[in-house]
Amino acid sequence: MRPALILKILENEYLGTRAGHHTPVMLWGPPGVGKSQMVSQVAAHHAVPMIDIRLSQLEPTDLRGIPFRVKDLVEWAIPAMLPDATRHGHDGILFLDEITSAAPTVSAAAYQLILDRRLGAYEVPPGWAIFAAGNRQGDRGVTYSMPAPLANRFSHYEVETHLDDWAAWAYAHGVDERVIAFLRFRPELLFDFDPAHNPVAFPTPRSWEFTSRALAKFLDHPEVLLGALQACVGPAAGIELKAFIENLDNLPDIDAIVAGQPVAVPKETDLQYAVATALVGRAIRAKGSKDEKSVLGHILDYAGKFPSREMGVMLVSDMQRAVGERMFSLPQFAQWAKQVADVMIFDLWQKPAAKTG
């Protein structure tokens, strides 16, 4: 399932704690697809704490607590990491990460916590949602087969990569626009993981974020730039990205486009992706400024000039996800929409599933 839809599910499951309708959620997927990040995004959206417990690093007593004697009885000391309404607040998210990497004795200790929301005398506060995540068997991670009693305590969703969803997140979180443009040009490289080849560095949504950081640090150091890119996404993808960036010297004048001056659309497909991505970045930077309507209008005018209408649709769709519905009221949007009326536009008139920034 694509990340935007999983975000909707997590949002509603979190809100379901308030009505007593919450069901614990298990997210499955290979490394680097953003499972943990989506959970933290929901917590940030509601400004509530997220307690991240890595079950793979625990012993059974770490979760159950340590026994101690009180007269003739044995009681259990409640672990401080578990949600407590007094210390952590009445609402939040308990996130059990790497649950498929936990030893069977540890996952067995989690049974009661997940389904009954309690461990012995301890109870999870009613406003806390329980989410979990883990890798699938075959993802070249340390995984155990999830026992049926534990699996039956969750609703299960498999996280898929989706370029539009990742691009919306990337724009909102300041990922280098050249990385976004490259993946628009080579979408199959958003996630390219083959466990049979035992790679160390490979393309994932997470490693492309690392690549963006590498560009910020090493772009002015050409002697190490290629090595830094390859260290994040692997040898082949690193070479392709570096070649793509070097070709951006032929990019048309973006300032002239947003100023409404006549600028020809480049013939090369990779440069068209780069122009479209750069214009979305300009739309984001103009958001809320006195020049916003003018900038958005000129970008919409330029979107209609692409030889491929699908390229213009991609540009306008990304821009809408980034700046919202304010552009719908512009006369340039109506003119552009007439030109692409017979082209399918996915999600263009829908609000994002969750706030991303």
Coordinates of N, CA and C in Angstrom, one line a residue, residues 106-308:
V106 N 11.1 -12.5 23.7 CA 10.8 -11.1 23.9 C 9.4 -10.8 23.2
S107 N 9.2 -11.3 22.0 CA 7.9 -11.1 21.4 C 6.8 -11.8 22.2
A108 N 7.0 -12.9 22.9 CA 6.0 -13.5 23.7 C 5.6 -12.6 24.8
A109 N 6.6 -11.9 25.4 CA 6.3 -10.9 26.5 C 5.5 -9.8 26.0
A110 N 5.5 -9.5 24.7 CA 4.7 -8.4 24.2 C 3.3 -8.7 23.9
Y111 N 2.9 -10.0 23.9 CA 1.6 -10.4 23.5 C 0.5 -9.6 24.3
Q112 N 0.6 -9.7 25.6 CA -0.4 -9.1 26.5 C -0.4 -7.6 26.3
L113 N 0.8 -7.0 26.2 CA 0.9 -5.5 26.0 C 0.2 -5.1 24.8
I114 N 0.3 -5.8 23.7 CA -0.3 -5.4 22.4 C -1.8 -5.6 22.4
L115 N -2.3 -6.7 22.8 CA -3.7 -7.0 22.6 C -4.5 -6.4 23.8
D116 N -4.0 -6.7 25.0 CA -4.8 -6.3 26.2 C -4.4 -4.9 26.7
R117 N -3.3 -4.3 26.1 CA -2.8 -3.0 26.5 C -2.4 -3.0 28.0
R118 N -1.8 -4.1 28.4 CA -1.4 -4.2 29.8 C -0.3 -5.3 30.0
L119 N 0.5 -5.2 31.0 CA 1.5 -6.2 31.4 C 1.4 -6.3 32.9
G120 N 0.8 -7.4 33.3 CA 0.6 -7.5 34.8 C -0.3 -6.4 35.3
A121 N 0.3 -5.6 36.3 CA -0.5 -4.5 36.9 C -0.4 -3.3 36.0
Y122 N 0.5 -3.2 35.0 CA 0.7 -2.0 34.2 C -0.4 -2.0 33.1
E123 N -0.9 -0.8 32.8 CA -1.8 -0.6 31.7 C -1.4 0.6 30.8
V124 N -1.5 0.4 29.5 CA -1.2 1.5 28.6 C -2.3 2.5 28.7
P125 N -1.9 3.8 28.9 CA -2.9 4.8 29.0 C -3.9 4.8 27.8
P126 N -5.2 5.0 28.0 CA -6.1 4.8 26.9 C -5.9 5.7 25.7
G127 N -5.2 6.8 25.8 CA -5.0 7.7 24.6 C -3.8 7.4 23.8
W128 N -3.1 6.3 24.1 CA -1.9 5.9 23.4 C -2.2 4.8 22.4
A129 N -1.8 5.1 21.1 CA -1.9 4.1 20.0 C -0.7 3.2 20.1
I130 N -0.9 2.0 19.6 CA 0.2 1.0 19.5 C 0.5 0.7 18.0
F131 N 1.7 1.0 17.5 CA 2.1 0.7 16.2 C 3.4 -0.1 16.2
A132 N 3.6 -1.0 15.2 CA 4.8 -1.8 15.2 C 5.3 -1.8 13.7
A133 N 6.5 -2.2 13.6 CA 7.1 -2.3 12.2 C 8.2 -3.3 12.2
G134 N 8.4 -3.9 11.0 CA 9.5 -4.9 10.9 C 9.8 -5.2 9.5
N135 N 10.9 -5.8 9.2 CA 11.3 -6.3 7.9 C 10.6 -7.7 7.6
R136 N 10.5 -8.0 6.4 CA 9.9 -9.3 6.0 C 11.1 -10.3 5.9
Q137 N 10.7 -11.5 6.1 CA 11.7 -12.6 5.9 C 12.2 -12.5 4.4
G138 N 13.5 -12.6 4.2 CA 14.0 -12.5 2.8 C 14.5 -11.1 2.5
D139 N 14.4 -10.1 3.5 CA 14.9 -8.8 3.3 C 16.4 -8.6 3.7
R140 N 17.0 -9.7 4.0 CA 18.4 -9.8 4.4 C 18.6 -9.1 5.7
G141 N 17.6 -9.1 6.5 CA 17.8 -8.6 7.9 C 17.7 -9.8 8.9
V142 N 18.0 -9.5 10.1 CA 17.8 -10.6 11.2 C 16.3 -10.6 11.5
T143 N 15.6 -11.6 11.1 CA 14.2 -11.7 11.3 C 13.8 -13.1 11.8
Y144 N 12.8 -13.1 12.6 CA 12.1 -14.3 13.0 C 10.7 -14.4 12.4
S145 N 10.2 -15.6 12.1 CA 8.9 -15.7 11.7 C 7.9 -15.2 12.8
M146 N 7.0 -14.3 12.5 CA 6.1 -13.8 13.5 C 5.2 -14.9 14.0
P147 N 5.1 -15.3 15.2 CA 4.2 -16.3 15.7 C 2.8 -15.9 15.5
A148 N 1.9 -16.9 15.2 CA 0.5 -16.7 14.9 C -0.2 -15.9 16.0
P149 N 0.0 -16.3 17.3 CA -0.7 -15.5 18.3 C -0.3 -14.0 18.3
L150 N 1.0 -13.7 18.0 CA 1.3 -12.3 17.9 C 0.8 -11.6 16.7
A151 N 0.9 -12.3 15.5 CA 0.3 -11.7 14.3 C -1.1 -11.4 14.4
N152 N -1.9 -12.3 15.1 CA -3.3 -12.1 15.2 C -3.7 -10.9 16.1
R153 N -2.7 -10.3 16.7 CA -3.0 -9.1 17.6 C -2.9 -7.8 16.8
F154 N -2.6 -7.9 15.5 CA -2.4 -6.7 14.7 C -3.3 -6.7 13.5
S155 N -3.5 -5.5 12.9 CA -3.9 -5.3 11.5 C -2.6 -5.1 10.8
H156 N -2.5 -5.7 9.6 CA -1.2 -5.8 8.9 C -1.3 -5.0 7.5
Y157 N -0.2 -4.2 7.3 CA -0.1 -3.4 6.1 C 1.3 -3.5 5.5
E158 N 1.5 -3.7 4.2 CA 2.8 -3.8 3.6 C 3.0 -2.4 3.0
V159 N 4.2 -1.8 3.3 CA 4.5 -0.5 2.8 C 5.2 -0.6 1.4
E160 N 4.6 0.1 0.5 CA 5.2 0.1 -0.9 C 5.9 1.5 -1.1
T161 N 6.8 1.5 -2.0 CA 7.4 2.8 -2.4 C 6.5 3.5 -3.5
H162 N 6.4 4.8 -3.4 CA 5.5 5.5 -4.4 C 6.2 6.8 -4.6
L163 N 6.6 7.1 -5.8 CA 7.4 8.3 -6.1 C 6.7 9.6 -5.8
D164 N 5.4 9.7 -6.2 CA 4.6 10.9 -5.9 C 4.6 11.2 -4.4
D165 N 4.4 10.2 -3.6 CA 4.3 10.4 -2.1 C 5.7 10.8 -1.6
W166 N 6.7 10.1 -2.1 CA 8.1 10.5 -1.7 C 8.4 11.9 -2.1
A167 N 8.1 12.3 -3.3 CA 8.4 13.6 -3.8 C 7.7 14.7 -2.9
A168 N 6.5 14.4 -2.6 CA 5.8 15.4 -1.7 C 6.5 15.5 -0.4
W169 N 6.9 14.4 0.2 CA 7.6 14.4 1.4 C 9.0 15.2 1.3
A170 N 9.7 14.9 0.2 CA 11.0 15.4 -0.1 C 10.9 16.9 -0.2
Y171 N 10.0 17.4 -1.0 CA 9.8 18.9 -1.1 C 9.6 19.5 0.3
A172 N 8.8 18.9 1.1 CA 8.4 19.5 2.4 C 9.6 19.4 3.4
H173 N 10.5 18.5 3.2 CA 11.6 18.3 4.1 C 13.0 18.8 3.6
G174 N 12.9 19.6 2.5 CA 14.2 20.2 2.1 C 15.2 19.3 1.4
V175 N 14.7 18.2 0.8 CA 15.6 17.3 0.1 C 16.1 18.1 -1.2
D176 N 17.3 18.0 -1.5 CA 17.9 18.7 -2.7 C 17.0 18.4 -3.9
E177 N 16.7 19.5 -4.6 CA 15.8 19.4 -5.8 C 16.4 18.6 -6.9
R178 N 17.7 18.6 -7.0 CA 18.4 17.8 -8.0 C 18.2 16.3 -7.8
V179 N 18.1 15.9 -6.5 CA 17.8 14.5 -6.2 C 16.4 14.1 -6.6
I180 N 15.4 15.0 -6.3 CA 14.0 14.8 -6.7 C 13.9 14.8 -8.2
A181 N 14.6 15.7 -8.9 CA 14.5 15.7 -10.4 C 15.1 14.4 -11.0
F182 N 16.2 14.0 -10.4 CA 16.8 12.7 -10.9 C 15.9 11.6 -10.8
L183 N 15.2 11.5 -9.7 CA 14.3 10.3 -9.4 C 13.0 10.5 -10.3
R184 N 12.6 11.7 -10.6 CA 11.5 11.8 -11.6 C 11.9 11.3 -12.9
F185 N 13.2 11.5 -13.3 CA 13.8 11.0 -14.5 C 14.0 9.5 -14.5
R186 N 14.4 9.0 -13.4 CA 14.7 7.6 -13.2 C 13.9 7.0 -12.0
P187 N 12.6 6.9 -12.2 CA 11.7 6.5 -11.0 C 12.0 5.1 -10.5
E188 N 12.5 4.2 -11.3 CA 12.8 2.9 -10.9 C 13.9 2.8 -9.9
L189 N 14.7 3.9 -9.7 CA 15.8 3.9 -8.8 C 15.4 4.5 -7.4
L190 N 14.1 4.8 -7.2 CA 13.7 5.2 -5.9 C 13.9 4.1 -4.9
F191 N 13.6 2.9 -5.3 CA 13.9 1.7 -4.4 C 14.4 0.6 -5.3
D192 N 15.7 0.2 -5.1 CA 16.3 -0.9 -5.9 C 17.1 -1.8 -5.0
F193 N 16.4 -2.7 -4.4 CA 17.1 -3.6 -3.5 C 16.8 -5.0 -3.8
D194 N 17.9 -5.7 -4.1 CA 17.9 -7.2 -4.4 C 18.7 -7.9 -3.3
P195 N 18.0 -8.5 -2.3 CA 18.8 -9.2 -1.3 C 19.6 -10.3 -1.8
A196 N 19.3 -10.9 -3.0 CA 20.1 -12.0 -3.5 C 21.6 -11.5 -3.8
H197 N 21.7 -10.2 -4.1 CA 23.0 -9.7 -4.5 C 23.8 -9.2 -3.3
N198 N 23.2 -9.2 -2.1 CA 23.9 -8.8 -0.9 C 24.5 -7.4 -0.9
P199 N 23.8 -6.4 -1.4 CA 24.4 -5.1 -1.5 C 24.6 -4.4 -0.1
V200 N 25.6 -3.5 0.0 CA 25.8 -2.8 1.2 C 25.1 -1.4 1.1
A201 N 25.4 -0.7 0.0 CA 24.7 0.6 -0.3 C 23.8 0.4 -1.5
F202 N 22.5 0.8 -1.3 CA 21.6 0.6 -2.4 C 20.5 1.7 -2.3
P203 N 19.8 2.0 -3.4 CA 18.8 3.1 -3.4 C 17.5 2.7 -2.6
T204 N 17.2 3.5 -1.7 CA 15.9 3.5 -0.9 C 15.5 4.9 -0.7
P205 N 14.2 5.2 -0.3 CA 13.9 6.5 0.1 C 14.8 7.1 1.2
R206 N 15.2 6.2 2.1 CA 16.1 6.7 3.2 C 17.5 7.1 2.7
S207 N 18.0 6.2 1.8 CA 19.4 6.5 1.3 C 19.4 7.7 0.3
W208 N 18.3 8.0 -0.3 CA 18.3 9.2 -1.2 C 18.3 10.4 -0.3
E209 N 17.7 10.4 0.9 CA 17.8 11.5 1.8 C 19.3 11.7 2.2
F210 N 20.0 10.6 2.5 CA 21.4 10.7 2.8 C 22.1 11.3 1.6
T211 N 21.7 10.9 0.4 CA 22.4 11.5 -0.8 C 22.2 13.0 -0.9
S212 N 21.0 13.4 -0.5 CA 20.8 14.9 -0.5 C 21.8 15.6 0.5
R213 N 22.0 14.9 1.6 CA 23.0 15.5 2.6 C 24.4 15.5 2.0
A214 N 24.7 14.4 1.3 CA 26.0 14.3 0.7 C 26.3 15.4 -0.3
L215 N 25.3 15.7 -1.1 CA 25.4 16.8 -2.0 C 25.7 18.2 -1.3
A216 N 25.0 18.4 -0.2 CA 25.3 19.6 0.6 C 26.7 19.7 1.1
K217 N 27.3 18.5 1.4 CA 28.6 18.5 2.0 C 29.7 18.4 1.0
F218 N 29.5 17.7 -0.1 CA 30.6 17.4 -1.0 C 30.5 17.9 -2.4
L219 N 29.5 18.7 -2.7 CA 29.3 19.2 -4.1 C 30.5 20.1 -4.5
D220 N 31.1 20.8 -3.6 CA 32.3 21.6 -3.8 C 33.6 20.9 -3.7
H221 N 33.5 19.6 -3.6 CA 34.7 18.8 -3.4 C 34.6 17.6 -4.5
P222 N 34.9 18.0 -5.8 CA 34.7 17.0 -6.8 C 35.5 15.8 -6.7
E223 N 36.6 15.8 -6.0 CA 37.5 14.6 -5.9 C 36.8 13.5 -5.1
V224 N 35.9 13.9 -4.2 CA 35.2 12.9 -3.4 C 33.7 12.8 -3.6
L225 N 33.2 13.6 -4.5 CA 31.7 13.7 -4.7 C 31.2 12.3 -5.1
L226 N 31.8 11.8 -6.2 CA 31.2 10.5 -6.7 C 31.3 9.4 -5.6
G227 N 32.4 9.3 -4.9 CA 32.5 8.3 -3.8 C 31.4 8.5 -2.8
A228 N 31.1 9.8 -2.4 CA 30.1 10.1 -1.4 C 28.7 9.7 -1.9
L229 N 28.4 9.9 -3.1 CA 27.1 9.5 -3.7 C 27.0 8.0 -3.7
Q230 N 28.1 7.3 -4.2 CA 28.0 5.9 -4.2 C 27.9 5.2 -2.9
A231 N 28.5 5.9 -1.9 CA 28.4 5.4 -0.5 C 27.0 5.4 0.0
C232 N 26.2 6.2 -0.5 CA 24.8 6.3 -0.1 C 23.9 5.4 -0.9
V233 N 24.0 5.3 -2.2 CA 23.0 4.6 -3.0 C 23.6 3.6 -3.9
G234 N 24.9 3.3 -3.8 CA 25.5 2.2 -4.6 C 26.3 2.8 -5.8
P235 N 27.1 1.9 -6.4 CA 28.0 2.4 -7.5 C 27.2 2.9 -8.7
A236 N 26.2 2.1 -9.2 CA 25.6 2.5 -10.5 C 24.7 3.7 -10.3
A237 N 23.9 3.8 -9.3 CA 23.0 4.9 -9.1 C 23.8 6.2 -8.8
G238 N 25.0 6.0 -8.1 CA 25.8 7.2 -7.8 C 26.4 7.8 -9.1
I239 N 26.8 6.9 -10.0 CA 27.4 7.4 -11.3 C 26.3 8.1 -12.1
E240 N 25.1 7.6 -12.1 CA 24.0 8.2 -12.9 C 23.6 9.5 -12.3
L241 N 23.5 9.6 -11.0 CA 23.2 10.9 -10.4 C 24.2 12.0 -10.7
K242 N 25.5 11.6 -10.6 CA 26.6 12.6 -10.8 C 26.5 13.1 -12.3
A243 N 26.3 12.2 -13.2 CA 26.2 12.6 -14.6 C 25.0 13.5 -14.9
F244 N 23.9 13.2 -14.2 CA 22.6 14.0 -14.3 C 22.9 15.4 -13.8
I245 N 23.6 15.5 -12.6 CA 23.9 16.8 -12.0 C 24.8 17.6 -13.0
E246 N 25.8 17.0 -13.5 CA 26.7 17.7 -14.4 C 26.0 18.3 -15.6
N247 N 24.9 17.6 -16.1 CA 24.2 18.1 -17.3 C 23.3 19.3 -17.0
L248 N 23.1 19.6 -15.7 CA 22.2 20.7 -15.3 C 22.8 22.0 -15.6
D249 N 24.0 22.1 -16.1 CA 24.6 23.4 -16.5 C 23.8 23.9 -17.7
N250 N 23.1 23.0 -18.4 CA 22.4 23.4 -19.6 C 20.9 23.8 -19.3
L251 N 20.6 23.9 -18.0 CA 19.3 24.3 -17.6 C 18.9 25.7 -18.0
P252 N 17.7 25.9 -18.4 CA 17.3 27.3 -18.8 C 17.2 28.2 -17.5
D253 N 17.0 29.5 -17.7 CA 17.0 30.4 -16.6 C 15.7 30.3 -15.8
I254 N 15.8 29.8 -14.6 CA 14.6 29.5 -13.8 C 14.0 30.9 -13.3
D255 N 14.9 31.9 -13.0 CA 14.4 33.2 -12.6 C 13.6 33.8 -13.7
A256 N 14.0 33.7 -14.9 CA 13.2 34.3 -16.0 C 11.9 33.6 -16.1
I257 N 11.8 32.3 -15.9 CA 10.5 31.6 -16.0 C 9.5 32.1 -15.0
V258 N 10.0 32.2 -13.7 CA 9.1 32.7 -12.6 C 8.8 34.2 -12.8
A259 N 9.6 34.9 -13.5 CA 9.3 36.3 -13.8 C 8.3 36.5 -15.0
G260 N 8.0 35.4 -15.7 CA 7.1 35.5 -16.8 C 7.7 35.8 -18.1
Q261 N 9.0 35.7 -18.2 CA 9.7 36.0 -19.5 C 9.6 34.8 -20.4
P262 N 9.6 35.0 -21.7 CA 9.6 33.8 -22.6 C 10.9 33.0 -22.5
V263 N 10.7 31.7 -22.2 CA 11.9 30.8 -22.0 C 11.5 29.5 -22.7
A264 N 12.3 29.1 -23.6 CA 12.1 27.8 -24.3 C 12.2 26.6 -23.4
V265 N 11.4 25.6 -23.7 CA 11.5 24.4 -22.9 C 12.6 23.5 -23.5
P266 N 13.5 23.0 -22.6 CA 14.6 22.2 -23.2 C 14.1 21.0 -23.9
K267 N 14.8 20.5 -24.9 CA 14.4 19.3 -25.6 C 14.8 18.1 -24.9
E268 N 15.8 18.1 -24.1 CA 16.3 16.9 -23.4 C 15.3 16.5 -22.2
T269 N 14.9 15.3 -22.2 CA 13.9 14.8 -21.2 C 14.5 15.0 -19.7
D270 N 15.7 14.7 -19.5 CA 16.3 14.9 -18.1 C 16.2 16.4 -17.7
L271 N 16.5 17.3 -18.6 CA 16.4 18.7 -18.3 C 15.0 19.2 -18.1
Q272 N 14.0 18.6 -18.8 CA 12.6 18.9 -18.5 C 12.2 18.5 -17.1
Y273 N 12.7 17.3 -16.6 CA 12.4 16.9 -15.3 C 13.0 17.9 -14.3
A274 N 14.3 18.3 -14.6 CA 15.0 19.2 -13.7 C 14.3 20.6 -13.6
V275 N 13.8 21.1 -14.8 CA 13.1 22.4 -14.8 C 11.8 22.3 -14.0
A276 N 11.1 21.2 -14.2 CA 9.8 21.0 -13.4 C 10.0 21.0 -11.9
T277 N 11.1 20.3 -11.5 CA 11.4 20.2 -10.1 C 11.8 21.5 -9.5
A278 N 12.7 22.2 -10.3 CA 13.1 23.5 -9.8 C 12.0 24.5 -9.7
L279 N 11.0 24.4 -10.5 CA 9.8 25.3 -10.5 C 9.0 25.0 -9.3
V280 N 8.8 23.7 -8.9 CA 8.1 23.4 -7.7 C 8.8 24.0 -6.5
G281 N 10.1 23.9 -6.5 CA 10.9 24.5 -5.4 C 10.7 26.0 -5.3
R282 N 10.6 26.7 -6.4 CA 10.3 28.1 -6.4 C 8.9 28.4 -5.9
A283 N 8.0 27.6 -6.3 CA 6.6 27.8 -5.8 C 6.5 27.6 -4.3
I284 N 7.3 26.7 -3.7 CA 7.3 26.5 -2.3 C 7.9 27.7 -1.6
R285 N 9.0 28.3 -2.2 CA 9.7 29.4 -1.6 C 8.8 30.7 -1.7
A286 N 7.9 30.7 -2.7 CA 7.1 31.9 -2.9 C 5.8 31.8 -2.0
K287 N 5.6 30.7 -1.4 CA 4.3 30.5 -0.6 C 4.2 31.5 0.5
G288 N 3.1 32.2 0.5 CA 2.8 33.2 1.5 C 3.5 34.6 1.3
S289 N 4.2 34.7 0.2 CA 4.8 36.0 -0.1 C 3.9 36.9 -0.9
K290 N 4.3 38.2 -1.1 CA 3.4 39.1 -1.9 C 3.5 38.7 -3.4
D291 N 4.5 38.0 -3.8 CA 4.6 37.6 -5.2 C 4.1 36.2 -5.5
E292 N 3.4 35.6 -4.5 CA 3.0 34.2 -4.7 C 2.1 34.0 -5.9
K293 N 1.1 34.8 -6.1 CA 0.1 34.6 -7.2 C 0.8 34.8 -8.5
S294 N 1.7 35.8 -8.6 CA 2.4 36.0 -9.8 C 3.4 34.8 -10.2
V295 N 4.1 34.3 -9.2 CA 5.0 33.2 -9.4 C 4.2 32.0 -9.8
L296 N 3.2 31.6 -9.0 CA 2.4 30.5 -9.4 C 1.8 30.6 -10.8
G297 N 1.3 31.8 -11.1 CA 0.7 32.0 -12.4 C 1.7 31.7 -13.5
H298 N 2.9 32.3 -13.4 CA 3.9 32.1 -14.4 C 4.4 30.6 -14.5
I299 N 4.4 29.9 -13.4 CA 4.8 28.5 -13.5 C 3.7 27.7 -14.2
L300 N 2.4 28.1 -13.9 CA 1.3 27.4 -14.6 C 1.4 27.7 -16.1
D301 N 1.7 28.9 -16.5 CA 1.9 29.2 -17.9 C 2.9 28.3 -18.5
Y302 N 4.0 28.2 -17.8 CA 5.1 27.4 -18.4 C 4.8 25.9 -18.4
A303 N 4.0 25.4 -17.5 CA 3.6 24.0 -17.5 C 2.8 23.6 -18.8
G304 N 2.1 24.6 -19.4 CA 1.4 24.3 -20.6 C 2.3 24.3 -21.8
K305 N 3.6 24.6 -21.7 CA 4.5 24.7 -22.8 C 5.2 23.3 -23.1
F306 N 5.2 22.4 -22.1 CA 5.9 21.2 -22.3 C 5.4 20.4 -23.4
P307 N 6.2 19.8 -24.3 CA 5.8 19.0 -25.4 C 4.9 17.8 -24.9
S308 N 5.3 17.2 -23.8 CA 4.5 16.2 -23.2 C 3.6 16.7 -22.1

